[in-house]
PDB file of C-alpha atoms in Angstrom:
ATOM      1  CA  MET K 140     -35.717  10.945  -8.490  1.00  0.00           C
ATOM      2  CA  ILE K 141     -32.963   9.971  -6.084  1.00  0.00           C
ATOM      3  CA  GLU K 142     -33.201   7.366  -3.307  1.00  0.00           C
ATOM      4  CA  ILE K 143     -30.283   6.925  -0.885  1.00  0.00           C
ATOM      5  CA  GLU K 144     -29.950   4.396   1.910  1.00  0.00           C
ATOM      6  CA  ASP K 145     -27.129   3.152   4.083  1.00  0.00           C
ATOM      7  CA  TYR K 146     -25.498  -0.010   2.758  1.00  0.00           C
ATOM      8  CA  PRO K 147     -24.798  -2.413   5.665  1.00  0.00           C
ATOM      9  CA  PHE K 148     -21.472  -3.610   4.285  1.00  0.00           C
ATOM     10  CA  THR K 149     -17.852  -2.539   4.059  1.00  0.00           C
ATOM     11  CA  GLY K 150     -16.172  -2.661   0.657  1.00  0.00           C
ATOM     12  CA  TYR K 151     -12.646  -3.993   0.165  1.00  0.00           C
ATOM     13  CA  LEU K 152     -10.961  -3.315  -3.176  1.00  0.00           C
ATOM     14  CA  ALA K 153      -8.236  -5.764  -4.180  1.00  0.00           C
ATOM     15  CA  ALA K 154      -5.308  -4.751  -6.367  1.00  0.00           C
ATOM     16  CA  ASP K 155      -5.480  -6.011  -9.927  1.00  0.00           C
ATOM     17  CA  GLY K 156      -4.479  -9.675  -9.918  1.00  0.00           C
ATOM     18  CA  PHE K 157      -4.784 -10.147  -6.148  1.00  0.00           C
ATOM     19  CA  LEU K 158      -8.478 -10.804  -5.566  1.00  0.00           C
ATOM     20  CA  ASP K 159      -7.883 -14.376  -4.361  1.00  0.00           C
ATOM     21  CA  PRO K 160      -5.643 -13.440  -1.379  1.00  0.00           C
ATOM     22  CA  LEU K 161      -8.249 -10.874  -0.302  1.00  0.00           C
ATOM     23  CA  LEU K 162     -11.058 -13.442  -0.517  1.00  0.00           C
ATOM     24  CA  GLU K 163      -8.936 -15.898   1.492  1.00  0.00           C
ATOM     25  CA  GLU K 164      -8.173 -13.230   4.091  1.00  0.00           C
ATOM     26  CA  LEU K 165     -11.836 -12.266   4.577  1.00  0.00           C
ATOM     27  CA  GLY K 166     -12.971 -15.900   4.462  1.00  0.00           C
ATOM     28  CA  ASP K 167     -16.574 -16.645   5.414  1.00  0.00           C
ATOM     29  CA  ALA K 168     -17.238 -12.938   5.987  1.00  0.00           C
ATOM     30  CA  VAL K 169     -17.532 -12.314   2.229  1.00  0.00           C
ATOM     31  CA  SER K 170     -21.104 -11.507   1.211  1.00  0.00           C
ATOM     32  CA  HIS K 171     -20.786 -10.622  -2.477  1.00  0.00           C
ATOM     33  CA  VAL K 172     -18.189  -9.564  -5.038  1.00  0.00           C
ATOM     34  CA  HIS K 173     -18.342  -6.859  -7.715  1.00  0.00           C
ATOM     35  CA  GLY K 174     -15.272  -7.217  -9.911  1.00  0.00           C
ATOM     36  CA  ARG K 175     -12.340  -6.714  -7.532  1.00  0.00           C
ATOM     37  CA  LEU K 176     -14.605  -5.065  -4.940  1.00  0.00           C
ATOM     38  CA  VAL K 177     -15.487  -7.430  -2.107  1.00  0.00           C
ATOM     39  CA  PHE K 178     -18.290  -6.707   0.343  1.00  0.00           C
ATOM     40  CA  ALA K 179     -18.538  -8.040   3.886  1.00  0.00           C
ATOM     41  CA  PRO K 180     -21.242  -7.119   6.415  1.00  0.00           C
ATOM     42  CA  GLY K 181     -20.609  -4.818   9.329  1.00  0.00           C
ATOM     43  CA  PRO K 182     -17.895  -2.284  10.143  1.00  0.00           C
ATOM     44  CA  PRO K 183     -14.383  -2.387   8.621  1.00  0.00           C
ATOM     45  CA  ARG K 184     -12.153  -5.257   9.668  1.00  0.00           C
ATOM     46  CA  PRO K 185      -8.394  -5.661   9.160  1.00  0.00           C
ATOM     47  CA  ALA K 186      -7.697  -6.551   5.532  1.00  0.00           C
ATOM     48  CA  ALA K 187      -4.073  -6.216   4.426  1.00  0.00           C
ATOM     49  CA  TRP K 188      -4.925  -7.253   0.853  1.00  0.00           C
ATOM     50  CA  SER K 189      -7.447  -4.431   0.478  1.00  0.00           C
ATOM     51  CA  GLN K 190      -5.763  -1.646  -1.483  1.00  0.00           C
ATOM     52  CA  ASN K 191      -8.646   0.708  -0.691  1.00  0.00           C
ATOM     53  CA  THR K 192     -11.380   0.051   1.863  1.00  0.00           C
ATOM     54  CA  TRP K 193     -14.791   1.677   1.390  1.00  0.00           C
ATOM     55  CA  LEU K 194     -15.596   2.637   4.960  1.00  0.00           C
ATOM     56  CA  ALA K 195     -19.172   3.963   4.683  1.00  0.00           C
ATOM     57  CA  PRO K 196     -20.940   2.733   1.518  1.00  0.00           C
ATOM     58  CA  ARG K 197     -24.402   3.980   0.568  1.00  0.00           C
ATOM     59  CA  LEU K 198     -26.787   2.587  -2.016  1.00  0.00           C
ATOM     60  CA  VAL K 199     -28.042   5.230  -4.449  1.00  0.00           C
ATOM     61  CA  ARG K 200     -30.914   4.752  -6.909  1.00  0.00           C
ATOM     62  CA  PHE K 201     -31.313   7.383  -9.614  1.00  0.00           C
ATOM     63  CA  GLU K 202     -32.931   7.968 -12.981  1.00  0.00           C
ATOM     64  CA  SER K 203     -30.618  10.324 -14.899  1.00  0.00           C
ATOM     65  CA  ASN K 204     -26.895  11.009 -15.082  1.00  0.00           C
ATOM     66  CA  GLY K 205     -27.570  14.404 -13.555  1.00  0.00           C
ATOM     67  CA  ASP K 206     -29.379  12.796 -10.610  1.00  0.00           C
ATOM     68  CA  ALA K 207     -26.403  10.491 -10.012  1.00  0.00           C
ATOM     69  CA  ALA K 208     -23.889  13.349 -10.109  1.00  0.00           C
ATOM     70  CA  ARG K 209     -26.057  15.495  -7.847  1.00  0.00           C
ATOM     71  CA  ALA K 210     -26.327  12.694  -5.288  1.00  0.00           C
ATOM     72  CA  LEU K 211     -22.554  12.332  -5.194  1.00  0.00           C
ATOM     73  CA  LYS K 212     -21.911  16.096  -4.943  1.00  0.00           C
ATOM     74  CA  ASP K 213     -24.391  16.331  -2.075  1.00  0.00           C
ATOM     75  CA  MET K 214     -22.263  13.837  -0.144  1.00  0.00           C
ATOM     76  CA  GLN K 215     -18.909  15.530  -0.803  1.00  0.00           C
ATOM     77  CA  ARG K 216     -16.784  17.096  -3.548  1.00  0.00           C
ATOM     78  CA  ASN K 217     -14.118  14.595  -4.639  1.00  0.00           C
ATOM     79  CA  TRP K 218     -14.861  11.211  -6.201  1.00  0.00           C
ATOM     80  CA  ALA K 219     -12.998   8.419  -7.990  1.00  0.00           C
ATOM     81  CA  PHE K 220     -14.797   5.804 -10.084  1.00  0.00           C
ATOM     82  CA  TYR K 221     -14.148   2.073  -9.890  1.00  0.00           C
ATOM     83  CA  GLY K 222     -15.604   0.429 -12.990  1.00  0.00           C
ATOM     84  CA  VAL K 223     -16.767  -3.085 -13.752  1.00  0.00           C
ATOM     85  CA  GLU K 224     -19.419  -2.384 -16.377  1.00  0.00           C
ATOM     86  CA  HIS K 225     -21.588   0.468 -17.788  1.00  0.00           C
ATOM     87  CA  HIS K 226     -18.411   2.447 -18.466  1.00  0.00           C
ATOM     88  CA  ARG K 227     -20.032   4.890 -20.912  1.00  0.00           C
ATOM     89  CA  ARG K 228     -22.720   5.904 -18.441  1.00  0.00           C
ATOM     90  CA  ALA K 229     -20.129   6.174 -15.674  1.00  0.00           C
ATOM     91  CA  ALA K 230     -18.003   8.482 -17.834  1.00  0.00           C
ATOM     92  CA  LEU K 231     -20.999  10.762 -18.442  1.00  0.00           C
ATOM     93  CA  ILE K 232     -21.677  10.919 -14.694  1.00  0.00           C
ATOM     94  CA  GLN K 233     -18.019  11.564 -13.882  1.00  0.00           C
ATOM     95  CA  GLU K 234     -17.967  14.463 -16.374  1.00  0.00           C
ATOM     96  CA  LYS K 235     -20.575  16.228 -14.244  1.00  0.00           C
ATOM     97  CA  LEU K 236     -18.451  15.939 -11.092  1.00  0.00           C
ATOM     98  CA  PRO K 237     -15.698  18.374 -10.031  1.00  0.00           C
ATOM     99  CA  HIS K 238     -12.320  17.520 -11.536  1.00  0.00           C
ATOM    100  CA  VAL K 239      -9.974  15.669  -9.195  1.00  0.00           C
ATOM    101  CA  SER K 240      -6.282  16.182  -9.903  1.00  0.00           C
ATOM    102  CA  ALA K 241      -4.456  12.879  -9.761  1.00  0.00           C
ATOM    103  CA  LYS K 242      -1.026  13.918 -10.956  1.00  0.00           C
ATOM    104  CA  PRO K 243       1.851  11.571 -10.101  1.00  0.00           C
ATOM    105  CA  LEU K 244       3.646  12.562  -6.903  1.00  0.00           C
ATOM    106  CA  VAL K 245       7.157  13.929  -6.935  1.00  0.00           C
ATOM    107  CA  PHE K 246       8.809  12.033  -4.065  1.00  0.00           C
ATOM    108  CA  PRO K 247       9.054  12.977  -1.179  1.00  0.00           C
ATOM    109  CA  GLN K 248       5.869  14.969  -1.754  1.00  0.00           C
ATOM    110  CA  ALA K 249       3.233  14.242   0.920  1.00  0.00           C
ATOM    111  CA  ALA K 250       0.106  12.221   0.198  1.00  0.00           C
ATOM    112  CA  PRO K 251      -3.077  14.197  -0.520  1.00  0.00           C
ATOM    113  CA  THR K 252      -5.106  15.206   2.516  1.00  0.00           C
ATOM    114  CA  ALA K 253      -8.457  16.019   0.862  1.00  0.00           C
ATOM    115  CA  PRO K 254     -11.147  13.346   1.324  1.00  0.00           C
ATOM    116  CA  LEU K 255     -11.637  11.176  -1.754  1.00  0.00           C
ATOM    117  CA  GLY K 256     -14.723   9.032  -2.142  1.00  0.00           C
ATOM    118  CA  SER K 257     -15.231   6.010  -4.381  1.00  0.00           C
ATOM    119  CA  TRP K 258     -18.244   4.919  -6.393  1.00  0.00           C
ATOM    120  CA  THR K 259     -19.290   2.169  -8.776  1.00  0.00           C
ATOM    121  CA  LEU K 260     -22.334   1.305 -10.873  1.00  0.00           C
ATOM    122  CA  LEU K 261     -24.173  -1.906 -10.033  1.00  0.00           C
ATOM    123  CA  ASP K 262     -26.520  -1.361 -12.975  1.00  0.00           C
ATOM    124  CA  ARG K 263     -27.643   1.614 -15.087  1.00  0.00           C
ATOM    125  CA  THR K 264     -29.696   3.183 -12.285  1.00  0.00           C
ATOM    126  CA  THR K 265     -28.012   1.934  -9.100  1.00  0.00           C
ATOM    127  CA  MET K 266     -24.662   2.860  -7.603  1.00  0.00           C
ATOM    128  CA  ILE K 267     -22.723   2.222  -4.438  1.00  0.00           C
ATOM    129  CA  ALA K 268     -20.825   5.260  -3.162  1.00  0.00           C
ATOM    130  CA  SER K 269     -18.575   5.662  -0.130  1.00  0.00           C
ATOM    131  CA  ALA K 270     -17.558   9.208   0.814  1.00  0.00           C
ATOM    132  CA  ALA K 271     -14.992   7.822   3.270  1.00  0.00           C
ATOM    133  CA  CYS K 272     -12.219   5.501   2.068  1.00  0.00           C
ATOM    134  CA  SER K 273      -8.957   4.269   3.563  1.00  0.00           C
ATOM    135  CA  SER K 274      -6.772   5.606   0.728  1.00  0.00           C
ATOM    136  CA  PRO K 275      -6.427   9.212  -0.466  1.00  0.00           C
ATOM    137  CA  PHE K 276      -5.517   7.900  -3.935  1.00  0.00           C
ATOM    138  CA  PRO K 277      -7.994   6.819  -6.653  1.00  0.00           C
ATOM    139  CA  ASN K 278      -8.672   3.112  -6.084  1.00  0.00           C
ATOM    140  CA  GLY K 279      -5.651   3.050  -3.773  1.00  0.00           C
ATOM    141  CA  GLU K 280      -3.239   3.300  -6.716  1.00  0.00           C
ATOM    142  CA  VAL K 281      -0.200   5.493  -5.981  1.00  0.00           C
ATOM    143  CA  ALA K 282       1.749   6.882  -8.939  1.00  0.00           C
ATOM    144  CA  PHE K 283       5.057   8.760  -8.917  1.00  0.00           C
ATOM    145  CA  VAL K 284       7.123  10.748 -11.355  1.00  0.00           C
ATOM    146  CA  GLU K 285       9.715   8.029 -11.862  1.00  0.00           C
ATOM    147  CA  ASP K 286      13.489   8.337 -11.883  1.00  0.00           C
ATOM    148  CA  ARG K 287      14.639   6.233 -14.827  1.00  0.00           C
ATOM    149  CA  GLU K 288      18.351   7.009 -14.505  1.00  0.00           C
ATOM    150  CA  GLY K 289      19.466   6.970 -10.846  1.00  0.00           C
ATOM    151  CA  PRO K 290      18.194   3.768  -9.196  1.00  0.00           C
ATOM    152  CA  PRO K 291      19.542   0.371 -10.310  1.00  0.00           C
ATOM    153  CA  SER K 292      16.115  -1.312 -10.160  1.00  0.00           C
ATOM    154  CA  ARG K 293      12.411  -0.451  -9.869  1.00  0.00           C
ATOM    155  CA  ALA K 294      12.286  -1.660  -6.251  1.00  0.00           C
ATOM    156  CA  TYR K 295      12.719   1.968  -5.180  1.00  0.00           C
ATOM    157  CA  LEU K 296       9.031   2.576  -6.015  1.00  0.00           C
ATOM    158  CA  LYS K 297       7.959   0.271  -3.166  1.00  0.00           C
ATOM    159  CA  LEU K 298       9.970   2.304  -0.705  1.00  0.00           C
ATOM    160  CA  TRP K 299       8.707   5.628  -2.050  1.00  0.00           C
ATOM    161  CA  GLU K 300       5.119   4.410  -1.684  1.00  0.00           C
ATOM    162  CA  ALA K 301       5.617   2.920   1.781  1.00  0.00           C
ATOM    163  CA  PHE K 302       7.222   6.087   3.139  1.00  0.00           C
ATOM    164  CA  THR K 303       4.497   8.227   1.567  1.00  0.00           C
ATOM    165  CA  LEU K 304       1.740   6.178   3.176  1.00  0.00           C
ATOM    166  CA  ALA K 305       3.573   5.998   6.502  1.00  0.00           C
ATOM    167  CA  GLY K 306       3.932   9.777   6.585  1.00  0.00           C
ATOM    168  CA  ARG K 307       7.448   9.419   7.986  1.00  0.00           C
ATOM    169  CA  MET K 308      10.837   8.542   6.528  1.00  0.00           C
ATOM    170  CA  PRO K 309      14.537   8.636   7.433  1.00  0.00           C
ATOM    171  CA  GLY K 310      16.447  11.868   7.057  1.00  0.00           C
ATOM    172  CA  PRO K 311      19.845  13.466   7.628  1.00  0.00           C
ATOM    173  CA  GLY K 312      21.525  12.125  10.749  1.00  0.00           C
ATOM    174  CA  ASP K 313      19.538   8.869  10.779  1.00  0.00           C
ATOM    175  CA  ARG K 314      21.325   5.520  10.706  1.00  0.00           C
ATOM    176  CA  VAL K 315      19.511   2.893   8.663  1.00  0.00           C
ATOM    177  CA  ILE K 316      20.152  -0.777   7.918  1.00  0.00           C
ATOM    178  CA  ASP K 317      18.970  -2.143   4.569  1.00  0.00           C
ATOM    179  CA  LEU K 318      18.832  -5.947   4.564  1.00  0.00           C
ATOM    180  CA  GLY K 319      18.816  -7.800   1.252  1.00  0.00           C
ATOM    181  CA  SER K 320      19.870  -4.618  -0.479  1.00  0.00           C
ATOM    182  CA  CYS K 321      21.268  -5.873  -3.823  1.00  0.00           C
ATOM    183  CA  PRO K 322      21.267  -4.316  -6.396  1.00  0.00           C
ATOM    184  CA  GLY K 323      20.695  -1.232  -4.245  1.00  0.00           C
ATOM    185  CA  GLY K 324      17.380   0.415  -5.084  1.00  0.00           C
ATOM    186  CA  TRP K 325      16.381   0.934  -1.450  1.00  0.00           C
ATOM    187  CA  THR K 326      19.901   1.960  -0.425  1.00  0.00           C
ATOM    188  CA  TRP K 327      19.781   4.552  -3.227  1.00  0.00           C
ATOM    189  CA  VAL K 328      16.525   6.006  -1.820  1.00  0.00           C
ATOM    190  CA  LEU K 329      17.822   6.097   1.739  1.00  0.00           C
ATOM    191  CA  GLN K 330      21.115   7.733   0.771  1.00  0.00           C
ATOM    192  CA  ARG K 331      19.265  10.433  -1.189  1.00  0.00           C
ATOM    193  CA  LEU K 332      17.163  11.160   1.897  1.00  0.00           C
ATOM    194  CA  GLY K 333      20.395  11.959   3.753  1.00  0.00           C
ATOM    195  CA  ALA K 334      20.633   8.842   5.917  1.00  0.00           C
ATOM    196  CA  HIS K 335      23.762   6.835   6.694  1.00  0.00           C
ATOM    197  CA  VAL K 336      23.009   3.396   5.239  1.00  0.00           C
ATOM    198  CA  VAL K 337      24.389   0.057   6.408  1.00  0.00           C
ATOM    199  CA  SER K 338      23.635  -1.957   3.266  1.00  0.00           C
ATOM    200  CA  VAL K 339      23.719  -5.758   3.679  1.00  0.00           C
ATOM    201  CA  ASP K 340      23.569  -8.514   1.063  1.00  0.00           C
ATOM    202  CA  LYS K 341      25.517 -11.607   0.045  1.00  0.00           C
ATOM    203  CA  ALA K 342      25.563 -10.263  -3.526  1.00  0.00           C
ATOM    204  CA  PRO K 343      27.401  -7.040  -4.385  1.00  0.00           C
ATOM    205  CA  LEU K 344      25.715  -3.672  -4.770  1.00  0.00           C
ATOM    206  CA  ASP K 345      25.521  -1.906  -8.093  1.00  0.00           C
ATOM    207  CA  PRO K 346      28.862  -0.016  -8.246  1.00  0.00           C
ATOM    208  CA  ARG K 347      27.094   3.316  -8.738  1.00  0.00           C
ATOM    209  CA  VAL K 348      25.277   2.845  -5.425  1.00  0.00           C
ATOM    210  CA  ALA K 349      28.259   1.391  -3.577  1.00  0.00           C
ATOM    211  CA  ARG K 350      30.282   4.516  -4.392  1.00  0.00           C
ATOM    212  CA  LEU K 351      27.715   6.932  -2.938  1.00  0.00           C
ATOM    213  CA  PRO K 352      28.662   8.854   0.234  1.00  0.00           C
ATOM    214  CA  ASN K 353      27.282   7.510   3.535  1.00  0.00           C
ATOM    215  CA  VAL K 354      26.813   3.982   2.153  1.00  0.00           C
ATOM    216  CA  GLU K 355      28.535   1.269   4.223  1.00  0.00           C
ATOM    217  CA  PHE K 356      28.269  -2.087   2.433  1.00  0.00           C
ATOM    218  CA  ARG K 357      28.551  -5.411   4.253  1.00  0.00           C
ATOM    219  CA  GLN K 358      28.692  -8.447   1.971  1.00  0.00           C
ATOM    220  CA  GLU K 359      27.145 -11.056   4.233  1.00  0.00           C
ATOM    221  CA  SER K 360      23.847 -12.751   5.043  1.00  0.00           C
ATOM    222  CA  ALA K 361      21.123 -10.692   6.678  1.00  0.00           C
ATOM    223  CA  PHE K 362      20.320 -13.716   8.852  1.00  0.00           C
ATOM    224  CA  GLY K 363      23.875 -14.194  10.064  1.00  0.00           C
ATOM    225  CA  LEU K 364      24.107 -10.603  11.242  1.00  0.00           C
ATOM    226  CA  LYS K 365      23.251 -10.037  14.892  1.00  0.00           C
ATOM    227  CA  PRO K 366      21.783  -6.726  16.136  1.00  0.00           C
ATOM    228  CA  ALA K 367      24.756  -6.247  18.459  1.00  0.00           C
ATOM    229  CA  ASP K 368      27.087  -6.482  15.439  1.00  0.00           C
ATOM    230  CA  VAL K 369      25.420  -3.394  13.964  1.00  0.00           C
ATOM    231  CA  GLY K 370      24.336  -1.352  16.959  1.00  0.00           C
ATOM    232  CA  ALA K 371      21.440   1.066  17.194  1.00  0.00           C
ATOM    233  CA  VAL K 372      19.599   2.052  14.014  1.00  0.00           C
ATOM    234  CA  ASP K 373      16.758   4.489  13.476  1.00  0.00           C
ATOM    235  CA  TRP K 374      15.223   2.290  10.787  1.00  0.00           C
ATOM    236  CA  LEU K 375      15.522  -1.367   9.847  1.00  0.00           C
ATOM    237  CA  LEU K 376      14.453  -2.167   6.294  1.00  0.00           C
ATOM    238  CA  SER K 377      14.300  -5.550   4.592  1.00  0.00           C
ATOM    239  CA  ASP K 378      13.462  -6.620   1.050  1.00  0.00           C
ATOM    240  CA  VAL K 379      15.042 -10.045   1.581  1.00  0.00           C
ATOM    241  CA  ILE K 380      13.633 -12.990  -0.368  1.00  0.00           C
ATOM    242  CA  CYS K 381      12.786 -15.530   2.340  1.00  0.00           C
ATOM    243  CA  TYR K 382       9.878 -17.394   3.856  1.00  0.00           C
ATOM    244  CA  PRO K 383       7.629 -15.122   5.975  1.00  0.00           C
ATOM    245  CA  GLN K 384       8.221 -17.074   9.191  1.00  0.00           C
ATOM    246  CA  ARG K 385      11.978 -16.586   8.857  1.00  0.00           C
ATOM    247  CA  LEU K 386      11.500 -12.850   8.394  1.00  0.00           C
ATOM    248  CA  LEU K 387       9.221 -12.770  11.446  1.00  0.00           C
ATOM    249  CA  ARG K 388      11.931 -14.394  13.575  1.00  0.00           C
ATOM    250  CA  LEU K 389      14.501 -11.899  12.311  1.00  0.00           C
ATOM    251  CA  ALA K 390      12.184  -8.954  13.052  1.00  0.00           C
ATOM    252  CA  GLN K 391      11.400 -10.267  16.521  1.00  0.00           C
ATOM    253  CA  GLU K 392      15.123 -10.623  17.261  1.00  0.00           C
ATOM    254  CA  TRP K 393      15.649  -6.950  16.408  1.00  0.00           C
ATOM    255  CA  ILE K 394      12.563  -5.884  18.372  1.00  0.00           C
ATOM    256  CA  ASP K 395      13.779  -7.804  21.432  1.00  0.00           C
ATOM    257  CA  SER K 396      17.216  -6.205  21.120  1.00  0.00           C
ATOM    258  CA  GLY K 397      15.744  -2.703  21.409  1.00  0.00           C
ATOM    259  CA  LEU K 398      18.309  -1.505  18.851  1.00  0.00           C
ATOM    260  CA  ALA K 399      15.879  -0.655  16.008  1.00  0.00           C
ATOM    261  CA  HIS K 400      13.231   2.047  16.376  1.00  0.00           C
ATOM    262  CA  ASN K 401      11.294   1.790  13.105  1.00  0.00           C
ATOM    263  CA  PHE K 402      10.763  -1.157  10.752  1.00  0.00           C
ATOM    264  CA  LEU K 403       9.742  -1.447   7.116  1.00  0.00           C
ATOM    265  CA  CYS K 404       9.919  -4.944   5.615  1.00  0.00           C
ATOM    266  CA  THR K 405       8.537  -6.787   2.613  1.00  0.00           C
ATOM    267  CA  ILE K 406       6.760 -10.042   3.477  1.00  0.00           C
ATOM    268  CA  LYS K 407       7.266 -12.158   0.363  1.00  0.00           C
ATOM    269  CA  PHE K 408       5.109 -15.207  -0.289  1.00  0.00           C
ATOM    270  CA  GLN K 409       6.421 -18.200  -2.178  1.00  0.00           C
ATOM    271  CA  GLY K 410       3.534 -20.307  -3.441  1.00  0.00           C
ATOM    272  CA  GLU K 411       0.528 -20.053  -1.132  1.00  0.00           C
ATOM    273  CA  THR K 412      -0.176 -16.906   0.856  1.00  0.00           C
ATOM    274  CA  ASP K 413       0.848 -17.358   4.502  1.00  0.00           C
ATOM    275  CA  HIS K 414      -2.037 -15.468   6.096  1.00  0.00           C
ATOM    276  CA  ALA K 415      -1.184 -16.690   9.606  1.00  0.00           C
ATOM    277  CA  THR K 416       2.286 -15.122   9.528  1.00  0.00           C
ATOM    278  CA  ALA K 417       0.903 -11.920   7.984  1.00  0.00           C
ATOM    279  CA  ARG K 418      -1.524 -11.701  10.920  1.00  0.00           C
ATOM    280  CA  ALA K 419       1.357 -12.297  13.345  1.00  0.00           C
ATOM    281  CA  PHE K 420       3.152  -9.278  11.881  1.00  0.00           C
ATOM    282  CA  ALA K 421      -0.032  -7.193  12.140  1.00  0.00           C
ATOM    283  CA  GLU K 422      -0.440  -8.162  15.806  1.00  0.00           C
ATOM    284  CA  ILE K 423       2.953  -6.726  16.788  1.00  0.00           C
ATOM    285  CA  PRO K 424       2.106  -3.509  18.672  1.00  0.00           C
ATOM    286  CA  GLY K 425       2.398  -0.373  16.549  1.00  0.00           C
ATOM    287  CA  SER K 426       2.231  -2.320  13.286  1.00  0.00           C
ATOM    288  CA  ARG K 427       0.332  -2.114  10.043  1.00  0.00           C
ATOM    289  CA  VAL K 428       0.451  -4.568   7.156  1.00  0.00           C
ATOM    290  CA  LEU K 429      -0.636  -3.458   3.699  1.00  0.00           C
ATOM    291  CA  HIS K 430      -0.481  -4.286   0.028  1.00  0.00           C
ATOM    292  CA  LEU K 431       1.206  -1.478  -1.912  1.00  0.00           C
ATOM    293  CA  SER K 432       0.464  -0.592  -5.519  1.00  0.00           C
ATOM    294  CA  ALA K 433       4.072  -1.568  -6.238  1.00  0.00           C
ATOM    295  CA  ASN K 434       3.823  -4.905  -4.393  1.00  0.00           C
ATOM    296  CA  LYS K 435       3.484  -8.201  -6.199  1.00  0.00           C
ATOM    297  CA  HIS K 436       2.568 -11.369  -4.244  1.00  0.00           C
ATOM    298  CA  GLU K 437       3.853  -9.736  -1.082  1.00  0.00           C
ATOM    299  CA  LEU K 438       2.824  -7.403   1.716  1.00  0.00           C
ATOM    300  CA  THR K 439       4.643  -4.560   3.445  1.00  0.00           C
ATOM    301  CA  TRP K 440       4.976  -4.450   7.231  1.00  0.00           C
ATOM    302  CA  ILE K 441       5.539  -1.052   8.845  1.00  0.00           C
ATOM    303  CA  ARG K 442       6.168  -0.503  12.548  1.00  0.00           C
ATOM    304  CA  GLN K 443       6.916   3.011  13.750  1.00  0.00           C
ATOM    305  CA  SER K 444       8.114   4.200  17.126  1.00  0.00           C
ATOM    306  CA  ASP K 445       6.154   6.814  19.036  1.00  0.00           C
ATOM    307  CA  GLY K 446       9.053   9.273  18.823  1.00  0.00           C
TER     308      GLY K 446
END
């Protein structure tokens, strides 16, 4: 026997270790919590700290593993499990579902386009399943075939993930400024994409990156540099360690100048999460703010031009 009914909530899945910022962001809207999965009534609302949002959850009651798998397959083909408990039963159900390939991406490979649903067991005979989710990756976790020799740090993974989710990235002929670039992980990515990189930091770049073609290094403060000193850029990127409000002022200065077309910046939090400034970034027209798999206590702000 299978019983299915609409579940009048949206699910928001926090990254491992970052449930508290998500709960703070959703505030009084939170109804109940299942592990890292937070439910709030009504349609989806902006939630930067949600790594994967369950857009259309349904409550499914079943008797056997076969019933559970059949209910999921009747909704759609591809499913990823988020587990809190009853892992053995979940594994037996998942075995009856079509296999979903989740191989690490080879950057700049595009993100998957096939719909991927998410499900979890509330108890041995009850599940919540959402055929529609915000991320095409299982539980919103993006994995890459890593380069362990070229980049000078692992920061390059943030940029790979952000570009993959944005669906757009710099290429040959683009001029890009990379603020707070030391030791050069982001500059390394941008140079390999064919862009001309203006790399800015008070500390020196890794010599291997500094020697790469089309890398112009400026050893100075990102905050002392005025847009007119650089000129027009196709992309402005920042991984600078600073308070969020200071980064917001810097971004607004470049927006007002009209000299930068696309933005990709890390909003780093020192101590408490500055939700107000994160919302201010999200409210800039054309923006999205999200927590990447590769992010720590930080968010990524992306603003793309229409062109």
